[in-house]
mmCIF file of C-alpha atoms in Angstrom:
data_model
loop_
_atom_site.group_PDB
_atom_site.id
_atom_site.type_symbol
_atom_site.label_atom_id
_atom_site.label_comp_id
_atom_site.label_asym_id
_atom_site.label_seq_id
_atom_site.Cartn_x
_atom_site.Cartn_y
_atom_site.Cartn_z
ATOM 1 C CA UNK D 16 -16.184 -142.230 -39.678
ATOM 2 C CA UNK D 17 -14.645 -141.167 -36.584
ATOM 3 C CA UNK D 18 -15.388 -137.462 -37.715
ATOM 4 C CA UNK D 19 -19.330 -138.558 -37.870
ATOM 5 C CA UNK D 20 -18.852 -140.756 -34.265
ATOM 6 C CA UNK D 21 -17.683 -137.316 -32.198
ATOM 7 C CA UNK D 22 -20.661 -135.296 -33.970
ATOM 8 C CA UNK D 23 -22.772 -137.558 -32.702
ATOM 9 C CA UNK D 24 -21.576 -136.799 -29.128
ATOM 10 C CA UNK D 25 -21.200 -133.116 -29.943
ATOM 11 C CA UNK D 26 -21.594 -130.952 -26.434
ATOM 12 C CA UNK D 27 -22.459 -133.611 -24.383
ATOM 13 C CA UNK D 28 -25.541 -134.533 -26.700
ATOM 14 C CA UNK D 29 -26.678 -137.942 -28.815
ATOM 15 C CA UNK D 30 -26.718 -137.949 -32.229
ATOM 16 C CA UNK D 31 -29.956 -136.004 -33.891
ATOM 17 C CA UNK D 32 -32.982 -137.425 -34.655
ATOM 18 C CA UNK D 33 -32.904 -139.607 -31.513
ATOM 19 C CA UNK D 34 -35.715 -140.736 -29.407
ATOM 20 C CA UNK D 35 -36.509 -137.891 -25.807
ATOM 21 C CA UNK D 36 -36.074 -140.452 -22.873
ATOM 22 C CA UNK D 37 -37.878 -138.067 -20.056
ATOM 23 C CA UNK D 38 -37.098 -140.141 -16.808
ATOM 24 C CA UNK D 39 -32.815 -139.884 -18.482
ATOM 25 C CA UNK D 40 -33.826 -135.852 -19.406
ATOM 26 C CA UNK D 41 -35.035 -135.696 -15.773
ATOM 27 C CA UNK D 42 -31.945 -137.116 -13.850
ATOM 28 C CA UNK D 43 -29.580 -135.036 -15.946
ATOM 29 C CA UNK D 44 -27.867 -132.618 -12.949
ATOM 30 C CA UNK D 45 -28.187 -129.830 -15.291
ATOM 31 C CA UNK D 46 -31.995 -130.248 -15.296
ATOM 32 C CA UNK D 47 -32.339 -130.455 -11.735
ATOM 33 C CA UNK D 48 -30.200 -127.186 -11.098
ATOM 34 C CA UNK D 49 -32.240 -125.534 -13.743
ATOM 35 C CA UNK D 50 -35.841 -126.847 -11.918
ATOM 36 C CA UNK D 51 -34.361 -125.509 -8.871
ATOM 37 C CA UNK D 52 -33.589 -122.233 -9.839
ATOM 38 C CA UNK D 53 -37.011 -121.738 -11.546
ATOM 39 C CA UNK D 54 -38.278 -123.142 -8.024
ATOM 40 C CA UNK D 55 -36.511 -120.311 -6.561
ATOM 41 C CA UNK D 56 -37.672 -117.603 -8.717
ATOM 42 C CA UNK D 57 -41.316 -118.777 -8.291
ATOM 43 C CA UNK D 58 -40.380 -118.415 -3.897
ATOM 44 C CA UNK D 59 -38.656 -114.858 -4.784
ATOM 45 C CA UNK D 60 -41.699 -113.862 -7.154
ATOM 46 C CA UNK D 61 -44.433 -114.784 -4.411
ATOM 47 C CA UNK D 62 -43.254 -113.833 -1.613
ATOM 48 C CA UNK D 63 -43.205 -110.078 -2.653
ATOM 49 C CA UNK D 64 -46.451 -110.456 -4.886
ATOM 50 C CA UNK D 65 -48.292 -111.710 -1.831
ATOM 51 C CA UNK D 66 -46.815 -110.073 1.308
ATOM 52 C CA UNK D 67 -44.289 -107.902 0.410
ATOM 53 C CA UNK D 68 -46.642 -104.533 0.585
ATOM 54 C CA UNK D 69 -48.068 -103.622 4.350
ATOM 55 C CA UNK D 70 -49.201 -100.484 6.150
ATOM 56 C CA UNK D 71 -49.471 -98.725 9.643
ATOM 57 C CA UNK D 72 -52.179 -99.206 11.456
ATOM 58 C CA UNK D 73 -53.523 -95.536 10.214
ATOM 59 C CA UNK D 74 -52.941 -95.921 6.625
ATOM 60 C CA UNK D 75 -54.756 -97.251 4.075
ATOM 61 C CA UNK D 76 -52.054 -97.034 1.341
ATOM 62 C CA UNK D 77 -49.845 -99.624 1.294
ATOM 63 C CA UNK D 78 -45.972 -99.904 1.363
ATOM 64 C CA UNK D 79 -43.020 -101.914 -0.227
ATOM 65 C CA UNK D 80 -41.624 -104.120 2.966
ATOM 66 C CA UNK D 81 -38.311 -103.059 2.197
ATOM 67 C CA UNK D 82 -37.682 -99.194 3.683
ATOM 68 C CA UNK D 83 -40.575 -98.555 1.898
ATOM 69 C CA UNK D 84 -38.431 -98.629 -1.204
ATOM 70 C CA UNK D 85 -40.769 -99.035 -3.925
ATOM 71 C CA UNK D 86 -37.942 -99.826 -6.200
ATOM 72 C CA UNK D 87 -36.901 -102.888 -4.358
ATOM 73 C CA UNK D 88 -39.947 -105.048 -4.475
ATOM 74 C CA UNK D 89 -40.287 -104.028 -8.613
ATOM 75 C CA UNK D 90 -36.824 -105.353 -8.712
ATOM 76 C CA UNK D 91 -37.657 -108.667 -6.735
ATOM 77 C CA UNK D 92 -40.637 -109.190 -8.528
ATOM 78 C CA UNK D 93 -39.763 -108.386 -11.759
ATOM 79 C CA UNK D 94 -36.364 -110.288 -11.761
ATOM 80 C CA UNK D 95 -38.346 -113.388 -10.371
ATOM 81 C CA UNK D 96 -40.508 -113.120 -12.837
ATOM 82 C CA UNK D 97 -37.698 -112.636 -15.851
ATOM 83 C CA UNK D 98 -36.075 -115.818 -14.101
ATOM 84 C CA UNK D 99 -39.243 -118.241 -14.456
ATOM 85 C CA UNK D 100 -39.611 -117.520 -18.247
ATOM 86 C CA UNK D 101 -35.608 -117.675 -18.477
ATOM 87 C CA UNK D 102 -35.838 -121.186 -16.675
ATOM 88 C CA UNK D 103 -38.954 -121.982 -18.754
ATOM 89 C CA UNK D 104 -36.931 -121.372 -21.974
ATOM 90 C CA UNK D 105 -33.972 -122.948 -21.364
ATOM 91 C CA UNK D 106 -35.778 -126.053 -20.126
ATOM 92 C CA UNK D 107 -37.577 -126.305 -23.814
ATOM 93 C CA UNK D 108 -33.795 -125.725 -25.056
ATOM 94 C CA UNK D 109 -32.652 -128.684 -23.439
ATOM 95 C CA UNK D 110 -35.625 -130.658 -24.378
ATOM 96 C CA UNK D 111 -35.002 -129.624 -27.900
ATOM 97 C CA UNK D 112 -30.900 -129.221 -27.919
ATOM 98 C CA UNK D 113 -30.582 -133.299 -29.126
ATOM 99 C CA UNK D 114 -32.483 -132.866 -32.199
ATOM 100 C CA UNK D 115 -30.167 -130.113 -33.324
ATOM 101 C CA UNK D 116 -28.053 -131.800 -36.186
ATOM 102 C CA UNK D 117 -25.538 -128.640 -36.920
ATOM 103 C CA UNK D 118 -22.701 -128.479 -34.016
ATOM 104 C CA UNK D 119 -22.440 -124.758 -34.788
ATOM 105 C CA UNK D 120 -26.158 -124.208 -33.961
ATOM 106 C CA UNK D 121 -24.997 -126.523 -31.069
ATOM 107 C CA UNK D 122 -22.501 -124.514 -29.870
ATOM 108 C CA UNK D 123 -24.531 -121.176 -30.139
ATOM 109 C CA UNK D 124 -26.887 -122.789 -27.815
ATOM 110 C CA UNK D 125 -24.423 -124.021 -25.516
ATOM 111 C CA UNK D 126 -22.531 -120.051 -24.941
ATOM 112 C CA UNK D 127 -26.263 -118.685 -24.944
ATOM 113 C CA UNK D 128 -26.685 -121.250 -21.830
ATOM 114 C CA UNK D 129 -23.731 -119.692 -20.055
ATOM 115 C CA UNK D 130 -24.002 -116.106 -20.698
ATOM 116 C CA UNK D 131 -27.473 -116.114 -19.472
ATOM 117 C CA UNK D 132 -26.685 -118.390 -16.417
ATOM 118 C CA UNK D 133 -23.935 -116.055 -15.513
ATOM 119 C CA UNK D 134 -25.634 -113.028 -16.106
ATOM 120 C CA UNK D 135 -28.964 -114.022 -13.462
ATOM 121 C CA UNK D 136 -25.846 -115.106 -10.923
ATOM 122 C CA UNK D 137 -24.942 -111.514 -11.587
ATOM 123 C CA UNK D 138 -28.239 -110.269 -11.191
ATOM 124 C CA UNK D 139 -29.902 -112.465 -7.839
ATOM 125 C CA UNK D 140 -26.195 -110.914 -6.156
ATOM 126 C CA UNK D 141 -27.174 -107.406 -6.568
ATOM 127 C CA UNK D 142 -30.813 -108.074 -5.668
ATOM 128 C CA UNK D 143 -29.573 -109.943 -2.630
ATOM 129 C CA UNK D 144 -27.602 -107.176 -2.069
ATOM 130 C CA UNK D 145 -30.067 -104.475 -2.753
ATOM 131 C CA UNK D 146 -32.762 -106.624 -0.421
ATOM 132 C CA UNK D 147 -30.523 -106.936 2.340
ATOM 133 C CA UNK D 148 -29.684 -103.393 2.606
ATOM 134 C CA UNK D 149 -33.470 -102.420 2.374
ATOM 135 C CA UNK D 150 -34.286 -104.606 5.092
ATOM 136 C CA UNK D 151 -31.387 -103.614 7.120
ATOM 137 C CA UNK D 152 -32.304 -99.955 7.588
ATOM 138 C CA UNK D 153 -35.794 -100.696 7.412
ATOM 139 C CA UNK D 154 -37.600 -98.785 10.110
ATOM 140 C CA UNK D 155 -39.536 -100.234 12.727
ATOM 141 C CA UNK D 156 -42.541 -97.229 13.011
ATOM 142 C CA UNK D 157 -43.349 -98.332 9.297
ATOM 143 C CA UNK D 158 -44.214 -101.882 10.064
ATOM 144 C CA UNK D 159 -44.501 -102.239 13.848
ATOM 145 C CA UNK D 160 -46.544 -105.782 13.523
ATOM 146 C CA UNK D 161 -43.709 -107.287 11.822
ATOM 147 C CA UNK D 162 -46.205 -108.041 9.145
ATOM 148 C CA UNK D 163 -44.605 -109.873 5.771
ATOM 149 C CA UNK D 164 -41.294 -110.637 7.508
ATOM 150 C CA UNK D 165 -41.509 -114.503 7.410
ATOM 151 C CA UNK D 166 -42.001 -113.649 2.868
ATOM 152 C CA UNK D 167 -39.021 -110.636 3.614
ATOM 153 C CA UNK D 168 -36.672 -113.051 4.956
ATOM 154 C CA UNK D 169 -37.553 -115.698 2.564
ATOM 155 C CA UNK D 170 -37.128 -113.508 -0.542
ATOM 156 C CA UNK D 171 -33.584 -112.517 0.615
ATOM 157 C CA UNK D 172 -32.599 -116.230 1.300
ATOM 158 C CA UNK D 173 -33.385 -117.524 -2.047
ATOM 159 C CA UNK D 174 -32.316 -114.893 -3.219
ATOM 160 C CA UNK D 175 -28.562 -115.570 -2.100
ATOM 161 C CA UNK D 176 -29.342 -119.099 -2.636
ATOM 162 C CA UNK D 177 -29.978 -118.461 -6.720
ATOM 163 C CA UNK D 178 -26.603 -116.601 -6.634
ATOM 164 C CA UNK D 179 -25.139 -119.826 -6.671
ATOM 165 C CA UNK D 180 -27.321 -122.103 -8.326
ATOM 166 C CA UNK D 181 -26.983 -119.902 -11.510
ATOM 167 C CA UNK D 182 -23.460 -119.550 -10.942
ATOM 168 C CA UNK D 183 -23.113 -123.498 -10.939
ATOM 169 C CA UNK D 184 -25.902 -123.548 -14.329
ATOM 170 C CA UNK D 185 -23.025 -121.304 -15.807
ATOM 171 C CA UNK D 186 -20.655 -123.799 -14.710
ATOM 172 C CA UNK D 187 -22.059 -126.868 -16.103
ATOM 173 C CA UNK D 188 -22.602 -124.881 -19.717
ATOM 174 C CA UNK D 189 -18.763 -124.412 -19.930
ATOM 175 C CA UNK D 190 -18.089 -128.027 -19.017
ATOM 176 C CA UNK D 191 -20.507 -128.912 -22.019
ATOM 177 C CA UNK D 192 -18.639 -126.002 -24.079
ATOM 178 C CA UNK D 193 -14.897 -127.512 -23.531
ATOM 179 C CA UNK D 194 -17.017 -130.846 -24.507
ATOM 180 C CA UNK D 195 -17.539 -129.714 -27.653
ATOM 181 C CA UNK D 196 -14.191 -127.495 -28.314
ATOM 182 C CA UNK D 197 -12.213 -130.774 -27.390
ATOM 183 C CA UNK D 198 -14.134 -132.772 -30.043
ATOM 184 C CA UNK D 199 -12.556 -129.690 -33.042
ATOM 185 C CA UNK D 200 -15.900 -129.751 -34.492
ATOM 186 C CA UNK D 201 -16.504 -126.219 -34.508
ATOM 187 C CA UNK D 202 -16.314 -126.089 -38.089
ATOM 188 C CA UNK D 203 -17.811 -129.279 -39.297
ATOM 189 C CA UNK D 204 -21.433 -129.751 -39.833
ATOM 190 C CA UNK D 205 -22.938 -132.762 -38.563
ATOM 191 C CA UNK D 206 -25.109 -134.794 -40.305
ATOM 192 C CA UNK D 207 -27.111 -137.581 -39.714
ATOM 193 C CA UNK D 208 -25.621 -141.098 -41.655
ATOM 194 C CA UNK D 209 -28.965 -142.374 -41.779
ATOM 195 C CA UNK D 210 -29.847 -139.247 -44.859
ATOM 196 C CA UNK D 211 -26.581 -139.562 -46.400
ATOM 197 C CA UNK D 212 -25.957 -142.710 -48.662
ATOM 198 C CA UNK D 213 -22.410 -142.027 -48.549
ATOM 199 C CA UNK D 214 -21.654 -141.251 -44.950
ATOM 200 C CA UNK D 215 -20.968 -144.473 -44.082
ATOM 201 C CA UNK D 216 -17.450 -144.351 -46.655
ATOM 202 C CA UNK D 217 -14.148 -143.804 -45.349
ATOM 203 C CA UNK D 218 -13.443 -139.931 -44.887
ATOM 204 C CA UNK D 219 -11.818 -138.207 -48.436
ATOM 205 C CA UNK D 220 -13.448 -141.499 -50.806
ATOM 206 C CA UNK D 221 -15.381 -139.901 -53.417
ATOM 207 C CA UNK D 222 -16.772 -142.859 -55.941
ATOM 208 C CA UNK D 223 -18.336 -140.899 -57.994
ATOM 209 C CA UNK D 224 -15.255 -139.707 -59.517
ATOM 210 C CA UNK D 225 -13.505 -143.218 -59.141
ATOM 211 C CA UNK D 226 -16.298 -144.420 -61.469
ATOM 212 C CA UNK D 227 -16.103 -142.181 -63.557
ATOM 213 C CA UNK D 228 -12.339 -142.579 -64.364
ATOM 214 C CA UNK D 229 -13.100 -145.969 -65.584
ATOM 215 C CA UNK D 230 -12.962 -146.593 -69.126
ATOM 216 C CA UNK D 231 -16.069 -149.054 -70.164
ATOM 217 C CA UNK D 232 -14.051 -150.129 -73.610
ATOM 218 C CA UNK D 233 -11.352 -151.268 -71.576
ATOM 219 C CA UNK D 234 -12.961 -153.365 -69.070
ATOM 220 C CA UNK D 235 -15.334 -155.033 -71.864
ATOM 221 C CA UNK D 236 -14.427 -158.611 -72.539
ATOM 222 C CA UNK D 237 -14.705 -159.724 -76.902
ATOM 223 C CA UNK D 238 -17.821 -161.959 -76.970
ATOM 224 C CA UNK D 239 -17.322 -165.655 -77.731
ATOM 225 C CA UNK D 240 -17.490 -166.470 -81.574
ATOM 226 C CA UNK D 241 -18.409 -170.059 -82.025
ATOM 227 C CA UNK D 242 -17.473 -169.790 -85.756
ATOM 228 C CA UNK D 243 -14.554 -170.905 -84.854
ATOM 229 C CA UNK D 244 -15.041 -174.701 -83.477
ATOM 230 C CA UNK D 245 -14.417 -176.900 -80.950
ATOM 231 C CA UNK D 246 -10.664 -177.011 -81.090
ATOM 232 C CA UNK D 247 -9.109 -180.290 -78.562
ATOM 233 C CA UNK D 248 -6.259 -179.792 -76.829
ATOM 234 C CA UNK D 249 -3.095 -181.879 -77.426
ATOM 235 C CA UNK D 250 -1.516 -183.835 -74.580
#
């Protein structure tokens, strides 16, 4: 029993099968940090999608706000963009993760959550980095209206900022990972006691081969014989 009561709490989760309380789902820190850094990919994304591309005066053809370097606005938008569907994803995972019964699955899910967290920490520090740099040696001939450096700025502020909040997602997963390690359930399979008849017997009882030991003949009582008579007893 006590084997079934930690599976139920396996990685920081109910037991499966249970009811989605969205307003509890919502309040959860780990869903907030993982709203906000899909909030910041969405900043990161537009800013460069909308103004991160300007000209001189006498050009038509327009240029990547960063140095001109064509490769650093791909890299903002396409990471921002890689970041919204990775936020997207994992928010379905957590919206899913109670209803998974096995704690191995569990605990696949759980070092997927921190691999990825850590690797977008990696990733939002070399495009902070990268953006910085850019903007640093930027010249000022290439965009002397200071057009697009309100989104510029912006991009390389949330960008730091996601260092961090992914950093912290990757924290949070490892918490919930040394939840589940401490609970030595990496090798048992949890299952539900309201689909197993026998789930709710002590741990090691097995009464099908307890009944089965029993031998019918000798538990059988010889059926009254009246042929006999009434017999009194003597006092």
């Amino acid at each position: 029993m006590e084997g079934v009561m930690q599976g139920m709490q396996a990685y920081g989760a109910g037991k499966a099968g249970g009811a989605f309380d969205p307003l509890t789902f919502f309040q959860q820190p780990q869903t907030i940090l993982r709203l906000v850094c899909w909030l910041f990919s969405i900043v990161i994304f537009g800013c460069i999608a909308n103004e991160g591309y300007v000209n001189r005066p006498d050009e038509i053809e327009e240029f990547c706000i960063f140095n001109r370097n064509q490769n650093a606005c791909n890299y903002a938008v396409g990471m921002g963009t890689l970041a919204f569907l990775s936020c997207a994803a994992f928010l379905a995972l957590d919206v899913y993760f109670p209803q998974i019964s096995s704690v191995k699955d569990r605990k696949k899910a759980v070092l997927a959550d921190i691999g990825v967290s850590a690797f977008w920490s990696f990733v939002w520090f070399v495009g902070f980095c990268f953006l910085a740099n850019q903007w640093q040696v930027a010249k000022q001939e290439d965009n002397p209206l200071r057009e697009g450096a309100d989104a510029a700025r912006a991009a390389i502020t949330f960008a730091f900022f996601s260092i961090f909040t992914w950093a912290v997602q990757a924290f949070l997963g490892f918490q919930k990972y040394k939840l589940g390690a401490d609970s030595a359930l990496f090798s048992q399979e949890y299952v539900d006691p309201t689909a197993d008849p026998n789930a709710a017997a002590p741990m090691g009882t097995d009464y099908t081969s307890y009944t089965a030991d029993i031998d019918p003949a000798a538990s059988t009582e010889p059926a009254f014989d009246g042929s006999a008579g009434y017999q009194g007893q003597e006092y």
